[in-house]
């Protein structure tokens, strides 16, 4: 997985996409300062041990003095910690506790874990559970073995070019689907023609097969397939996917073997959630 919503890329080429910052005249309930502080926290990914004010300003599109004040406040509250030695910030214990509390409340992780692990061992590939985070999908659980392509918990990957993202969009209502696609178009207008073509294919695949592919679209050497899951409590869709080296997960195998197994996995998870 910016003031205008079209800012510079962050880690792995991903833009850190802020929430819409509506002014008081547009939405009197929207707290802009809180939104900006949360955008600072969202800068940190699994590979970001330390970030400077300058790095956080670049990723959020905020002015450096604004980031400095926000970082100071977040440090006082325990959501960030500051190192005098490197003159940078890291996530603090309050942010870590909040993240683990959120994960602990996801019943779907508890139900899905054993069958995700089983599929990972069978496919000799990575199996991921992901939720949407604006124009990114965020991995909240994952299994892999020594031969697998690894995406760790907490990683953000793009909606536009991954099977996880495409499956998520396929599960949305027509209105929500249009909104997400419009956001992708505005963020990457130069890539839109190719992106739209691949989404159209994803819609056809989902309609015909029940799952979506990414065949070297995100990373050239990686193939993947994913299936959305709509929780019975009405929560937004989550997605379970399987990815691995292209030579190992060939298109035919994804279509005839792994994709159907993923659909069965999702069905088992839905049944497990309904029983709880």
Coordinates of C-alpha atoms in Angstrom, one line a residue:
X1 CA 0.0 0.0 0.0
X2 CA -1.0 14.4 -0.1
X3 CA -2.8 17.7 -0.1
X4 CA -4.1 17.0 -3.7
X5 CA -4.3 13.2 -3.5
X6 CA -1.8 12.9 -6.3
X7 CA 1.5 13.0 -4.4
X8 CA 4.9 11.5 -4.7
X9 CA 5.6 7.8 -4.4
X10 CA 6.4 6.3 -1.0
X11 CA 8.0 2.9 -0.3
X12 CA 8.0 0.5 -3.3
X13 CA 6.7 3.3 -5.5
X14 CA 3.4 3.5 -3.6
X15 CA 1.9 6.9 -2.9
X16 CA 0.8 7.6 0.6
X17 CA -2.7 8.6 -0.1
X18 CA -4.3 10.9 2.5
X19 CA -8.0 11.1 3.4
X20 CA -9.9 13.9 1.7
X21 CA -9.3 17.0 3.8
X22 CA -12.6 18.8 3.5
X23 CA -12.8 22.3 4.9
X24 CA -15.3 23.4 7.6
X25 CA -17.7 24.8 5.0
X26 CA -17.9 21.4 3.3
X27 CA -18.0 19.1 6.4
X28 CA -18.1 20.7 9.8
X29 CA -17.6 17.3 11.5
X30 CA -14.3 16.7 9.7
X31 CA -11.2 17.4 11.9
X32 CA -8.4 18.3 9.4
X33 CA -5.6 18.3 12.1
X34 CA -6.5 14.7 13.1
X35 CA -6.6 13.6 9.5
X36 CA -3.1 15.0 9.0
X37 CA -1.8 13.4 12.1
X38 CA -3.1 10.0 11.0
X39 CA -1.5 10.5 7.6
X40 CA 1.9 10.9 9.3
X41 CA 1.3 7.5 11.1
X42 CA 0.4 5.9 7.8
X43 CA 3.8 6.8 6.4
X44 CA 5.4 3.9 8.2
X45 CA 5.5 0.5 6.5
X46 CA 7.1 -2.8 7.5
X47 CA 10.4 -1.7 6.1
X48 CA 10.4 1.7 7.6
X49 CA 12.2 1.5 10.9
X50 CA 13.0 5.2 11.1
X51 CA 11.7 8.2 9.1
X52 CA 12.9 11.8 9.2
X53 CA 10.6 14.9 9.1
X54 CA 11.7 15.5 5.6
X55 CA 10.8 11.9 4.5
X56 CA 7.4 12.2 6.2
X57 CA 6.7 15.5 4.6
X58 CA 7.5 14.1 1.2
X59 CA 5.2 11.1 1.7
X60 CA 2.3 13.1 3.0
X61 CA 2.6 16.2 0.9
X62 CA 2.5 18.3 4.1
X63 CA 4.8 21.2 4.8
X64 CA 7.8 20.2 6.9
X65 CA 7.0 22.6 9.8
X66 CA 3.5 21.0 9.9
X67 CA 5.0 17.6 10.0
X68 CA 7.4 18.6 12.7
X69 CA 4.5 19.8 15.0
X70 CA 2.5 16.7 14.3
X71 CA 5.4 14.4 15.0
X72 CA 6.2 16.2 18.2
X73 CA 2.5 15.8 19.4
X74 CA 2.4 12.1 18.3
X75 CA 5.6 11.5 20.2
X76 CA 4.2 13.1 23.4
X77 CA 1.2 10.8 23.1
X78 CA 3.4 7.7 22.5
X79 CA 2.4 7.0 18.9
X80 CA 5.9 7.9 17.7
X81 CA 9.3 7.7 19.4
X82 CA 12.2 9.9 18.6
X83 CA 15.9 8.9 18.4
X84 CA 18.5 11.6 19.1
X85 CA 21.1 9.4 17.7
X86 CA 19.7 9.2 14.2
X87 CA 17.4 12.3 14.4
X88 CA 14.4 10.3 13.1
X89 CA 11.1 8.9 14.3
X90 CA 9.8 5.3 14.6
X91 CA 6.3 4.0 15.6
X92 CA 5.8 4.1 19.3
X93 CA 4.1 1.6 21.6
X94 CA 0.7 3.3 21.4
X95 CA 0.6 2.8 17.7
X96 CA 1.7 -0.8 17.9
X97 CA -0.8 -1.6 20.6
X98 CA -3.6 0.0 18.5
X99 CA -2.6 -2.1 15.5
X100 CA -2.5 -5.4 17.5
X101 CA -5.9 -4.6 19.1
X102 CA -7.4 -4.1 15.6
X103 CA -6.0 -7.4 14.4
X104 CA -7.1 -9.2 17.5
X105 CA -10.7 -8.1 16.8
X106 CA -10.7 -9.6 13.3
X107 CA -12.6 -12.8 13.6
X108 CA -11.9 -13.6 10.0
X109 CA -8.2 -14.0 10.8
X110 CA -8.9 -16.6 13.4
X111 CA -11.2 -18.6 11.2
X112 CA -9.0 -18.3 8.0
X113 CA -5.6 -19.0 9.5
X114 CA -5.5 -22.8 9.5
X115 CA -6.9 -23.2 6.0
X116 CA -4.7 -20.4 4.6
X117 CA -1.7 -22.2 6.0
X118 CA -2.9 -25.5 4.4
X119 CA -3.2 -23.9 1.0
X120 CA 0.2 -22.3 1.3
X121 CA 1.8 -25.6 2.0
X122 CA -0.1 -27.3 -0.8
X123 CA 0.7 -24.6 -3.4
X124 CA 4.2 -23.9 -2.1
X125 CA 3.3 -20.2 -2.4
X126 CA 2.3 -17.3 -0.3
X127 CA -1.4 -16.9 0.9
X128 CA -2.5 -13.5 2.1
X129 CA -5.5 -11.9 3.8
X130 CA -5.8 -8.2 2.9
X131 CA -8.1 -5.3 3.6
X132 CA -8.5 -2.1 1.6
X133 CA -6.6 1.1 2.5
X134 CA -7.7 3.7 -0.1
X135 CA -5.8 3.0 -3.3
X136 CA -3.8 0.2 -1.6
X137 CA -4.5 -3.2 -0.1
X138 CA -2.9 -3.9 3.3
X139 CA -1.9 -7.4 4.2
X140 CA -3.2 -8.3 7.7
X141 CA -2.2 -12.0 7.7
X142 CA 0.1 -14.1 5.5
X143 CA 1.6 -17.6 5.2
X144 CA 4.5 -18.8 3.1
X145 CA 7.2 -21.4 3.0
X146 CA 10.8 -21.4 1.9
X147 CA 10.0 -21.5 -1.8
X148 CA 7.3 -18.7 -1.7
X149 CA 7.3 -15.1 -2.7
X150 CA 6.9 -13.2 0.6
X151 CA 4.7 -10.2 1.3
X152 CA 4.8 -9.6 5.1
X153 CA 2.0 -8.5 7.4
X154 CA 1.6 -4.7 7.2
X155 CA 2.7 -4.4 3.6
X156 CA 0.7 -2.2 1.3
X157 CA 0.4 -3.1 -2.3
X158 CA -1.5 -1.3 -5.1
X159 CA -5.1 -1.9 -5.9
X160 CA -4.6 -1.2 -9.6
X161 CA -2.0 -3.9 -10.5
X162 CA -2.6 -6.7 -8.0
X163 CA -5.1 -9.6 -7.9
X164 CA -5.9 -8.6 -4.3
X165 CA -6.9 -5.1 -5.4
X166 CA -8.8 -6.3 -8.5
X167 CA -10.8 -8.8 -6.5
X168 CA -11.6 -6.1 -3.9
X169 CA -13.0 -3.8 -6.6
X170 CA -15.0 -6.7 -8.1
X171 CA -16.8 -7.2 -4.8
X172 CA -17.9 -3.5 -4.5
X173 CA -21.3 -2.1 -5.4
X174 CA -21.4 -0.3 -8.8
X175 CA -21.3 3.1 -7.1
X176 CA -18.3 2.2 -4.9
X177 CA -16.6 0.5 -7.8
X178 CA -16.9 3.7 -9.9
X179 CA -15.5 5.8 -7.1
X180 CA -12.5 3.6 -6.6
X181 CA -11.7 3.5 -10.3
X182 CA -12.1 7.2 -10.6
X183 CA -9.6 7.7 -7.8
X184 CA -7.1 5.4 -9.5
X185 CA -7.6 7.3 -12.8
X186 CA -6.9 10.6 -11.2
X187 CA -3.8 9.3 -9.4
X188 CA -2.2 7.7 -12.4
X189 CA -3.8 9.3 -15.6
X190 CA -0.9 8.3 -17.8
X191 CA -1.5 4.6 -17.0
X192 CA -5.2 4.7 -17.1
X193 CA -5.9 3.2 -20.5
X194 CA -3.9 0.0 -19.7
X195 CA -5.3 0.0 -16.1
X196 CA -8.9 0.2 -17.3
X197 CA -8.3 -2.6 -19.8
X198 CA -6.9 -4.9 -17.1
X199 CA -9.8 -4.1 -14.8
X200 CA -12.3 -4.9 -17.6
X201 CA -10.6 -8.3 -17.9
X202 CA -10.7 -8.7 -14.2
X203 CA -14.5 -8.1 -14.2
X204 CA -14.9 -10.7 -16.9
X205 CA -12.7 -13.2 -15.0
X206 CA -14.6 -12.7 -11.8
X207 CA -18.0 -13.0 -13.6
X208 CA -16.9 -16.2 -15.3
X209 CA -14.6 -17.9 -12.8
X210 CA -15.1 -16.2 -9.5
X211 CA -11.6 -15.0 -9.0
X212 CA -9.1 -12.4 -10.4
X213 CA -5.5 -12.6 -11.7
X214 CA -2.4 -10.6 -11.8
X215 CA 0.1 -12.1 -14.2
X216 CA 3.3 -10.1 -13.9
X217 CA 1.4 -6.8 -13.7
X218 CA 2.7 -5.7 -10.3
X219 CA 6.0 -7.5 -10.4
X220 CA 7.1 -9.1 -13.6
X221 CA 8.3 -12.4 -11.9
X222 CA 5.1 -12.9 -9.8
X223 CA 1.7 -14.4 -10.7
X224 CA -1.2 -14.3 -8.3
X225 CA -4.9 -15.1 -8.0
X226 CA -7.4 -13.7 -5.4
X227 CA -11.0 -14.1 -4.3
X228 CA -13.1 -11.5 -2.3
X229 CA -15.0 -12.3 0.8
X230 CA -17.9 -10.2 2.0
X231 CA -18.2 -10.6 5.8
X232 CA -21.7 -11.5 7.1
X233 CA -21.8 -8.5 9.4
X234 CA -21.9 -6.1 6.5
X235 CA -18.2 -5.0 6.8
X236 CA -16.3 -4.0 3.7
X237 CA -15.0 -6.8 1.5
X238 CA -11.7 -8.5 2.5
X239 CA -9.6 -10.5 0.0
X240 CA -7.7 -13.8 0.2
X241 CA -5.0 -14.3 -2.4
X242 CA -2.2 -16.6 -3.4
X243 CA 1.0 -15.4 -5.1
X244 CA 4.3 -16.9 -6.1
X245 CA 7.0 -17.1 -8.8
X246 CA 5.5 -17.0 -12.3
X247 CA 7.3 -20.2 -13.3
X248 CA 5.7 -22.0 -10.4
X249 CA 2.2 -20.5 -10.5
X250 CA 1.6 -20.7 -14.3
X251 CA -1.7 -19.3 -15.6
X252 CA -3.2 -22.7 -16.3
X253 CA -2.5 -23.8 -12.7
X254 CA -4.0 -20.7 -11.2
X255 CA -7.1 -21.1 -13.3
X256 CA -7.7 -24.8 -12.9
X257 CA -6.3 -25.5 -9.5
X258 CA -5.4 -22.7 -7.1
X259 CA -8.3 -20.4 -8.0
X260 CA -10.9 -23.0 -7.3
X261 CA -9.2 -24.0 -4.1
X262 CA -9.2 -20.3 -3.0
X263 CA -13.0 -20.1 -3.7
X264 CA -13.5 -23.2 -1.6
X265 CA -11.3 -21.6 1.2
X266 CA -13.4 -18.4 1.1
X267 CA -16.6 -20.5 1.3
X268 CA -15.3 -22.3 4.3
X269 CA -14.3 -19.1 6.0
X270 CA -17.8 -17.6 5.4
X271 CA -19.4 -20.7 6.8
X272 CA -17.1 -20.5 9.9
X273 CA -18.0 -16.8 10.4
X274 CA -21.7 -17.6 10.1
X275 CA -21.4 -20.2 12.9
X276 CA -19.7 -17.8 15.3

